[in-house]
Amino acid sequence: MNVAVWAAVRRRPVRFLLSPWPLRAWAFLLSGTVLGWLLFAVLSVLLVAGIGLSVVGVGLVLLAGVAVTGVPVAALERRRLRLVEPVPLVDPHGSLPGAGAVPWLRTRLKERATWRELAYTLLFAVVFTAVGIGFTALLALSAILLVTPVIVWAIAPDTVMLVPGRPISDPVAALPGTLVGLVGLVLAAYAGALLAGAQVRAAQFLLSARGEDLGSRVIELTRSRARLVDAFEAERRRIERDLHDGAQQQLVALTMTLGLAELELRGQDSPALPLITRARGEAKQALEQLRSLVRGIHPQVLTDHGLAAAVSELALRNPIPVTVDIALPRRLPTPVENMAYFTVTEALTNAAKYSGAAQVVVHGRLEGEQLVLVVSDDGRGGADPTAGSGLQGLADRVAILKGRLIVISPVGGPTQLRVEVPCSA
């Protein structure tokens, strides 16, 4: 990674002195010296108290606090580095929304980034602070020498001695001190750039996210999305059971009761008979709609007999003729079967609504450890995954299982939807 302040010195060494870079480097180093001194004091107290109280257990808590001190220090440093480094450093830690103190501490102690940040904190508190104190002394001495004539004029008739035993009597005699102070400021400008760049380079090495940090965050994100999908599937199955065992059974009982009432009134001249007959017909219709809804939530045939049987049953209810050619040597993992089934459902729904197709073909094979599912129709084409047709949701669902969705749908047709997903997902 490049260091901006070093690049500014190399690009134009002379114009660097007249640019804002020296002031930015000085502000970075001086603020770091103050923060480093405070940090050194806090760490010293925590370490001494932690070691001294470790025999009673309280010290272990203090030592754990020392271990994670680098986390807030690193967060502050990543912000403070913007004084001399315009490219921000990536935070290596994942967010922990809603986590308590103990889970937060346990998670942070397991992360390698936490220990790198602790190393930077110790380096900052000891080495960078000591160097910063020396730089501050150089900068202060140079500034004092630069304004020596003003000091001599202000305190006259008292005398000033830059060299012991050699008093300066008037401001003109102090001009050599001004020259030395000016040289000192020039040296401080370049030294500040060198020291600030060294601290930036250390921060880039210890505080920025590495591939292992980002990889773990991607894995955790994938796992969390998979957990959300599993929770959604479990809730959908619960709703399906409640409808099947509750509302559906009540409608069946209602239909039987109305049928018995119709038998009792048949042959009698009762005005209620047509109403009961009509109510029984509407109850049957509601029961059929509810059964269709239950099958759409999660078909029992998918659980009992697998993907091929479930898609074949789905094809029988589709308004467009569907040819099913799915030959699998074994049952697939439940998440893969669910994803494949609802992919076919969405594809058939889109074909019926938008494509104007006369024929749909569903082809599925297991190639190695990967399910390849292809749904094609002879419709007008033009399907766009970004147009809110439901294909984007399918692509997200497939991505959770580390698969991919390919849609080939030129205007005029035909349309082919291809899903490839590993069966170990």
Coordinates of C-alpha atoms in Angstrom, one line a residue:
M1 CA 0.0 0.0 0.0
N2 CA 1.2 3.5 -0.8
V3 CA 1.8 6.2 1.8
A4 CA 0.5 9.5 0.7
V5 CA 2.8 11.8 2.7
W6 CA 5.9 9.9 1.4
A7 CA 4.6 10.2 -2.1
A8 CA 4.1 14.0 -1.7
V9 CA 7.8 14.4 -0.6
R10 CA 9.1 12.3 -3.5
R11 CA 7.0 14.0 -6.0
R12 CA 8.0 17.6 -5.2
P13 CA 10.5 17.8 -2.3
V14 CA 10.8 21.6 -2.4
R15 CA 7.1 22.5 -2.9
F16 CA 6.3 20.0 -0.1
L17 CA 7.6 22.6 2.4
L18 CA 5.0 25.1 1.2
S19 CA 2.1 22.6 1.0
P20 CA -0.3 21.7 3.8
W21 CA 1.5 18.4 4.2
P22 CA 4.0 19.5 6.9
L23 CA 1.2 21.0 9.1
R24 CA -0.9 17.8 8.7
A25 CA 2.0 15.6 9.6
W26 CA 2.8 17.8 12.6
A27 CA -0.9 17.7 13.8
F28 CA -0.9 14.0 13.4
L29 CA 2.3 13.5 15.4
L30 CA 1.6 16.0 18.1
S31 CA -2.0 14.6 18.7
G32 CA -0.5 11.1 18.7
T33 CA 2.0 12.1 21.3
V34 CA -0.7 13.4 23.7
L35 CA -2.9 10.3 23.1
G36 CA 0.1 7.9 23.3
W37 CA 1.1 9.4 26.7
L38 CA -2.4 9.0 28.1
L39 CA -2.6 5.5 26.7
F40 CA 0.7 4.6 28.2
A41 CA -0.5 5.7 31.6
V42 CA -3.8 3.8 31.3
L43 CA -2.1 0.6 30.2
S44 CA 0.5 0.8 32.9
V45 CA -2.2 1.2 35.6
L46 CA -4.3 -1.7 34.1
L47 CA -1.4 -4.0 33.8
V48 CA -0.1 -3.4 37.3
A49 CA -3.5 -3.7 38.8
G50 CA -4.4 -6.7 36.8
I51 CA -1.2 -8.6 37.7
G52 CA -1.5 -7.6 41.4
L53 CA -5.2 -8.6 41.6
S54 CA -5.0 -11.7 39.5
V55 CA -4.9 -13.9 42.5
V56 CA -8.5 -12.8 43.5
G57 CA -9.9 -13.0 40.0
V58 CA -10.6 -9.3 39.5
G59 CA -7.2 -8.9 37.9
L60 CA -8.2 -11.4 35.1
V61 CA -11.0 -9.1 34.1
L62 CA -8.6 -6.1 34.0
L63 CA -6.1 -8.2 31.9
A64 CA -8.9 -9.1 29.5
G65 CA -9.7 -5.4 29.3
V66 CA -6.0 -4.8 28.4
A67 CA -6.3 -7.4 25.6
V68 CA -9.2 -5.6 23.9
T69 CA -7.9 -2.1 24.5
G70 CA -6.6 -2.2 21.0
V71 CA -10.1 -2.4 19.5
P72 CA -11.2 1.2 20.4
V73 CA -7.7 2.5 20.0
A74 CA -7.5 1.1 16.5
A75 CA -11.0 2.5 15.7
L76 CA -9.7 6.0 16.7
E77 CA -6.5 5.6 14.8
R78 CA -8.3 4.6 11.6
R79 CA -10.1 8.0 11.9
R80 CA -7.0 10.0 12.9
L81 CA -5.0 8.6 10.1
R82 CA -7.2 10.6 7.7
L83 CA -5.0 13.6 8.6
V84 CA -2.1 12.2 6.6
E85 CA -3.7 9.3 4.6
P86 CA -6.7 10.0 2.4
V87 CA -7.4 6.3 1.7
P88 CA -9.3 4.9 4.7
L89 CA -8.4 1.6 6.3
V90 CA -11.0 -1.2 6.2
D91 CA -12.2 -2.2 9.7
P92 CA -11.3 -5.9 10.1
H93 CA -14.1 -6.6 12.6
G94 CA -17.6 -7.7 11.8
S95 CA -20.5 -6.0 13.5
L96 CA -22.1 -7.6 16.6
P97 CA -25.5 -5.9 16.8
G98 CA -27.3 -6.6 20.1
A99 CA -24.5 -8.6 21.6
G100 CA -23.9 -8.3 25.3
A101 CA -20.5 -7.6 26.9
V102 CA -19.5 -11.2 27.4
P103 CA -20.4 -12.4 23.9
W104 CA -18.7 -9.3 22.5
L105 CA -15.5 -10.0 24.5
R106 CA -15.5 -13.7 23.6
T107 CA -15.8 -12.9 19.9
R108 CA -13.2 -10.2 19.9
L109 CA -10.6 -12.4 21.8
K110 CA -11.0 -15.1 19.1
E111 CA -10.3 -12.7 16.2
R112 CA -6.7 -12.3 15.0
A113 CA -7.3 -8.7 14.2
T114 CA -7.8 -8.0 17.9
W115 CA -4.3 -9.1 18.7
R116 CA -2.8 -7.2 15.8
E117 CA -4.5 -4.1 17.2
L118 CA -3.1 -4.8 20.6
A119 CA 0.4 -5.0 19.1
Y120 CA -0.2 -1.7 17.4
T121 CA -1.5 -0.2 20.7
L122 CA 1.7 -1.2 22.6
L123 CA 3.9 0.0 19.7
F124 CA 1.9 3.3 19.7
A125 CA 2.1 3.8 23.5
V126 CA 5.8 3.1 23.8
V127 CA 7.7 3.6 20.6
F128 CA 5.6 6.2 18.7
T129 CA 5.1 8.2 21.9
A130 CA 8.8 8.3 22.7
V131 CA 9.6 9.3 19.2
G132 CA 6.8 11.9 19.3
I133 CA 8.2 13.4 22.5
G134 CA 11.6 13.9 20.8
F135 CA 9.9 15.3 17.7
T136 CA 7.9 17.7 19.8
A137 CA 11.1 18.9 21.5
L138 CA 12.7 19.5 18.1
L139 CA 9.6 21.4 16.8
A140 CA 9.3 23.5 19.9
L141 CA 13.0 24.4 20.0
S142 CA 12.9 25.4 16.3
A143 CA 9.9 27.6 16.8
I144 CA 11.5 29.3 19.8
L145 CA 14.7 30.0 17.9
L146 CA 12.7 31.3 14.9
V147 CA 11.1 34.0 17.1
T148 CA 14.2 34.8 19.2
P149 CA 14.4 38.4 17.9
V150 CA 10.9 39.0 19.0
I151 CA 11.6 37.5 22.4
V152 CA 14.7 39.7 22.8
W153 CA 12.8 42.8 21.9
A154 CA 9.9 41.9 24.2
I155 CA 11.9 41.3 27.4
A156 CA 14.5 44.1 26.9
P157 CA 16.4 45.4 28.8
D158 CA 16.8 41.9 30.2
T159 CA 19.1 39.7 28.2
V160 CA 18.6 36.3 26.5
M161 CA 21.3 33.7 26.2
L162 CA 21.1 31.0 23.5
V163 CA 24.6 29.9 24.3
P164 CA 25.6 29.9 28.0
G165 CA 27.9 32.9 28.9
R166 CA 27.0 34.7 25.6
P167 CA 24.0 37.1 26.1
I168 CA 22.2 38.6 23.2
S169 CA 21.9 42.3 23.6
D170 CA 19.5 43.3 20.7
P171 CA 17.2 41.7 18.2
V172 CA 19.7 42.0 15.3
A173 CA 22.2 39.8 17.2
A174 CA 19.5 37.2 17.6
L175 CA 19.1 36.7 13.8
P176 CA 21.5 33.7 13.6
G177 CA 19.1 32.0 16.1
T178 CA 16.3 32.7 13.7
L179 CA 18.3 31.1 10.9
V180 CA 18.9 28.0 13.0
G181 CA 15.2 27.9 13.9
L182 CA 14.3 28.1 10.2
V183 CA 16.6 25.2 9.4
G184 CA 15.1 23.3 12.3
L185 CA 11.6 23.8 11.0
V186 CA 12.7 22.5 7.5
L187 CA 14.2 19.5 9.2
A188 CA 11.0 19.1 11.3
A189 CA 8.9 19.2 8.1
Y190 CA 10.8 16.3 6.5
A191 CA 11.3 14.4 9.7
G192 CA 7.5 14.8 10.4
A193 CA 6.7 13.3 7.0
L194 CA 9.1 10.4 7.6
L195 CA 7.7 9.6 11.1
A196 CA 4.1 10.1 10.1
G197 CA 4.6 7.8 7.0
A198 CA 6.2 5.2 9.2
Q199 CA 3.2 5.2 11.6
V200 CA 0.9 5.0 8.6
R201 CA 2.8 2.0 7.2
A202 CA 2.6 0.3 10.6
A203 CA -1.2 1.0 10.8
Q204 CA -1.7 -0.4 7.3
F205 CA 0.1 -3.6 8.3
L206 CA -1.6 -4.0 11.7
L207 CA -5.0 -2.2 11.6
S208 CA -6.3 -2.9 8.1
A209 CA -8.5 -5.8 7.2
R210 CA -6.7 -8.8 5.6
G211 CA -8.1 -11.5 3.4
E212 CA -8.6 -13.9 6.3
D213 CA -10.7 -11.2 8.1
L214 CA -12.9 -10.5 5.1
G215 CA -13.2 -14.2 4.3
S216 CA -14.5 -15.0 7.8
R217 CA -17.0 -12.1 7.5
V218 CA -18.2 -13.4 4.1
I219 CA -18.5 -16.9 5.6
E220 CA -20.5 -15.6 8.6
L221 CA -22.7 -13.5 6.3
T222 CA -23.5 -16.6 4.2
R223 CA -24.2 -18.6 7.3
S224 CA -26.5 -15.9 8.7
R225 CA -28.4 -15.7 5.5
A226 CA -28.7 -19.5 5.4
R227 CA -30.0 -19.4 9.0
L228 CA -32.6 -16.9 7.9
V229 CA -33.7 -19.1 5.1
D230 CA -33.9 -22.1 7.4
A231 CA -36.0 -20.1 9.9
F232 CA -38.2 -19.0 7.1
E233 CA -38.7 -22.6 5.9
A234 CA -39.5 -23.7 9.4
E235 CA -42.1 -20.9 9.8
R236 CA -43.6 -21.8 6.5
R237 CA -43.9 -25.4 7.5
R238 CA -45.5 -24.4 10.8
I239 CA -48.1 -22.3 8.9
E240 CA -48.7 -25.3 6.5
R241 CA -49.3 -27.6 9.5
D242 CA -51.6 -25.1 11.2
L243 CA -53.7 -24.7 8.0
H244 CA -53.8 -28.5 7.3
D245 CA -54.6 -29.6 10.9
G246 CA -56.7 -26.5 11.8
A247 CA -58.6 -24.5 9.2
Q248 CA -58.7 -27.3 6.7
Q249 CA -60.2 -29.8 9.1
Q250 CA -62.8 -27.2 10.3
L251 CA -63.8 -26.6 6.7
V252 CA -64.2 -30.4 6.2
A253 CA -66.4 -30.6 9.3
L254 CA -68.4 -27.6 8.1
T255 CA -69.0 -29.2 4.7
M256 CA -70.1 -32.5 6.3
T257 CA -72.5 -30.6 8.6
L258 CA -74.0 -28.7 5.8
G259 CA -74.3 -31.9 3.8
L260 CA -76.2 -33.6 6.7
A261 CA -78.5 -30.5 7.0
E262 CA -79.2 -30.7 3.3
L263 CA -80.1 -34.4 3.6
E264 CA -82.5 -33.6 6.5
L265 CA -84.3 -30.9 4.5
R266 CA -84.4 -32.7 1.2
G267 CA -87.9 -33.5 0.2
Q268 CA -89.3 -30.7 2.4
D269 CA -90.6 -27.4 1.1
S270 CA -88.1 -25.3 3.1
P271 CA -86.7 -22.0 2.0
A272 CA -83.5 -22.8 3.8
L273 CA -82.6 -25.7 1.5
P274 CA -81.3 -23.6 -1.4
L275 CA -79.2 -21.5 1.0
I276 CA -77.7 -24.6 2.6
T277 CA -76.9 -26.1 -0.8
R278 CA -75.3 -22.9 -1.8
A279 CA -73.3 -22.7 1.5
R280 CA -72.1 -26.2 1.0
G281 CA -70.9 -25.5 -2.5
E282 CA -69.0 -22.4 -1.3
A283 CA -67.5 -24.4 1.6
K284 CA -66.2 -27.0 -0.9
Q285 CA -64.8 -24.2 -3.0
A286 CA -63.0 -22.6 0.0
L287 CA -61.7 -26.1 1.0
E288 CA -60.2 -26.6 -2.5
Q289 CA -58.6 -23.1 -2.4
L290 CA -57.2 -23.8 1.0
R291 CA -55.8 -27.2 -0.1
S292 CA -54.2 -25.5 -3.1
L293 CA -52.7 -22.9 -0.7
V294 CA -51.3 -25.6 1.6
R295 CA -49.7 -27.4 -1.4
G296 CA -48.1 -24.1 -2.5
I297 CA -46.6 -23.4 0.9
H298 CA -44.9 -26.7 1.1
P299 CA -46.2 -29.8 -0.8
Q300 CA -46.2 -32.9 1.2
V301 CA -45.2 -34.9 -1.8
L302 CA -41.9 -33.0 -1.8
T303 CA -41.2 -34.2 1.7
D304 CA -42.4 -37.8 1.1
H305 CA -41.2 -38.6 -2.4
G306 CA -38.7 -35.9 -3.5
L307 CA -38.2 -33.4 -6.2
A308 CA -39.2 -35.3 -9.3
A309 CA -42.6 -36.4 -7.9
A310 CA -43.3 -32.9 -6.5
V311 CA -42.5 -31.2 -9.9
S312 CA -44.6 -33.8 -11.7
E313 CA -47.6 -33.0 -9.5
L314 CA -47.0 -29.3 -10.0
A315 CA -47.0 -29.9 -13.8
L316 CA -50.4 -31.5 -13.7
R317 CA -51.9 -28.3 -12.2
N318 CA -50.2 -25.9 -14.6
P319 CA -52.3 -24.3 -17.3
I320 CA -49.5 -24.8 -19.9
P321 CA -48.5 -28.3 -20.8
V322 CA -45.3 -29.2 -19.0
T323 CA -42.9 -32.0 -19.8
V324 CA -40.9 -33.2 -16.8
D325 CA -37.6 -34.9 -17.3
I326 CA -36.0 -35.2 -13.8
A327 CA -33.9 -38.2 -13.1
L328 CA -31.9 -38.2 -9.9
P329 CA -30.1 -41.2 -8.4
R330 CA -30.9 -40.2 -4.8
R331 CA -32.7 -37.7 -2.6
L332 CA -31.1 -34.3 -2.4
P333 CA -30.4 -32.3 0.7
T334 CA -33.6 -30.6 2.0
P335 CA -32.4 -27.0 1.3
V336 CA -31.5 -28.0 -2.3
E337 CA -34.9 -29.7 -2.9
N338 CA -36.8 -26.8 -1.5
M339 CA -34.8 -24.3 -3.6
A340 CA -35.2 -26.3 -6.8
Y341 CA -39.0 -26.8 -6.2
F342 CA -39.7 -23.2 -5.7
T343 CA -37.5 -22.3 -8.6
V344 CA -39.6 -24.4 -10.9
T345 CA -42.8 -23.0 -9.3
E346 CA -41.6 -19.4 -10.0
A347 CA -40.5 -20.3 -13.5
L348 CA -43.9 -22.0 -14.3
T349 CA -45.8 -19.0 -12.8
N350 CA -43.8 -16.5 -14.9
A351 CA -44.3 -18.7 -18.1
A352 CA -48.1 -18.8 -17.5
K353 CA -48.4 -15.1 -16.8
Y354 CA -46.0 -13.4 -19.2
S355 CA -44.5 -15.7 -21.8
G356 CA -47.4 -16.8 -23.9
A357 CA -45.7 -20.2 -24.2
A358 CA -47.4 -23.3 -25.5
Q359 CA -45.0 -25.8 -24.0
V360 CA -42.6 -25.9 -21.0
V361 CA -39.9 -28.4 -20.4
V362 CA -38.3 -29.1 -17.0
H363 CA -35.0 -31.0 -17.1
G364 CA -33.0 -32.0 -14.1
R365 CA -29.8 -34.0 -13.6
L366 CA -27.2 -34.6 -11.0
E367 CA -23.8 -33.9 -12.6
G368 CA -21.1 -35.0 -10.1
E369 CA -22.1 -33.3 -6.8
Q370 CA -24.0 -30.5 -8.5
L371 CA -27.7 -30.3 -9.4
V372 CA -28.3 -28.8 -12.8
L373 CA -32.0 -27.8 -13.4
V374 CA -33.1 -26.2 -16.6
V375 CA -36.6 -24.8 -17.2
S376 CA -37.3 -23.8 -20.8
D377 CA -40.3 -22.5 -22.7
D378 CA -41.2 -21.5 -26.2
G379 CA -42.7 -18.2 -25.3
R380 CA -42.0 -14.6 -26.4
G381 CA -38.9 -14.2 -24.2
G382 CA -37.7 -10.9 -22.8
A383 CA -37.5 -12.0 -19.2
D384 CA -35.4 -9.6 -17.1
P385 CA -34.1 -10.7 -13.6
T386 CA -33.9 -7.0 -12.6
A387 CA -37.5 -6.1 -13.5
G388 CA -39.1 -7.4 -10.3
S389 CA -40.4 -10.6 -11.9
G390 CA -39.3 -12.7 -8.9
L391 CA -36.1 -13.9 -10.7
Q392 CA -34.0 -11.7 -8.5
G393 CA -35.3 -13.3 -5.4
L394 CA -34.6 -16.7 -6.9
A395 CA -31.0 -15.6 -7.7
D396 CA -30.5 -14.5 -4.1
R397 CA -31.9 -17.8 -2.8
V398 CA -29.6 -19.8 -5.1
A399 CA -26.6 -17.7 -4.1
I400 CA -27.1 -18.6 -0.4
L401 CA -26.5 -22.2 -1.4
K402 CA -23.4 -21.2 -3.3
G403 CA -25.1 -21.8 -6.6
R404 CA -25.9 -19.6 -9.6
L405 CA -28.9 -18.8 -11.7
I406 CA -28.5 -18.1 -15.4
V407 CA -31.4 -16.6 -17.4
I408 CA -31.3 -16.7 -21.2
S409 CA -34.3 -14.9 -22.6
P410 CA -33.8 -13.0 -25.9
V411 CA -36.8 -10.9 -27.2
G412 CA -38.9 -13.3 -29.3
G413 CA -37.9 -16.3 -27.2
P414 CA -37.3 -18.9 -26.3
T415 CA -36.5 -18.6 -22.5
Q416 CA -34.2 -20.8 -20.6
L417 CA -33.7 -20.7 -16.8
R418 CA -30.7 -22.7 -15.6
V419 CA -29.9 -23.4 -12.0
E420 CA -26.6 -24.9 -10.9
V421 CA -26.2 -25.6 -7.2
P422 CA -23.8 -27.9 -5.2
C423 CA -25.7 -30.6 -3.3
S424 CA -23.5 -30.1 -0.3
A425 CA -24.7 -26.5 0.1

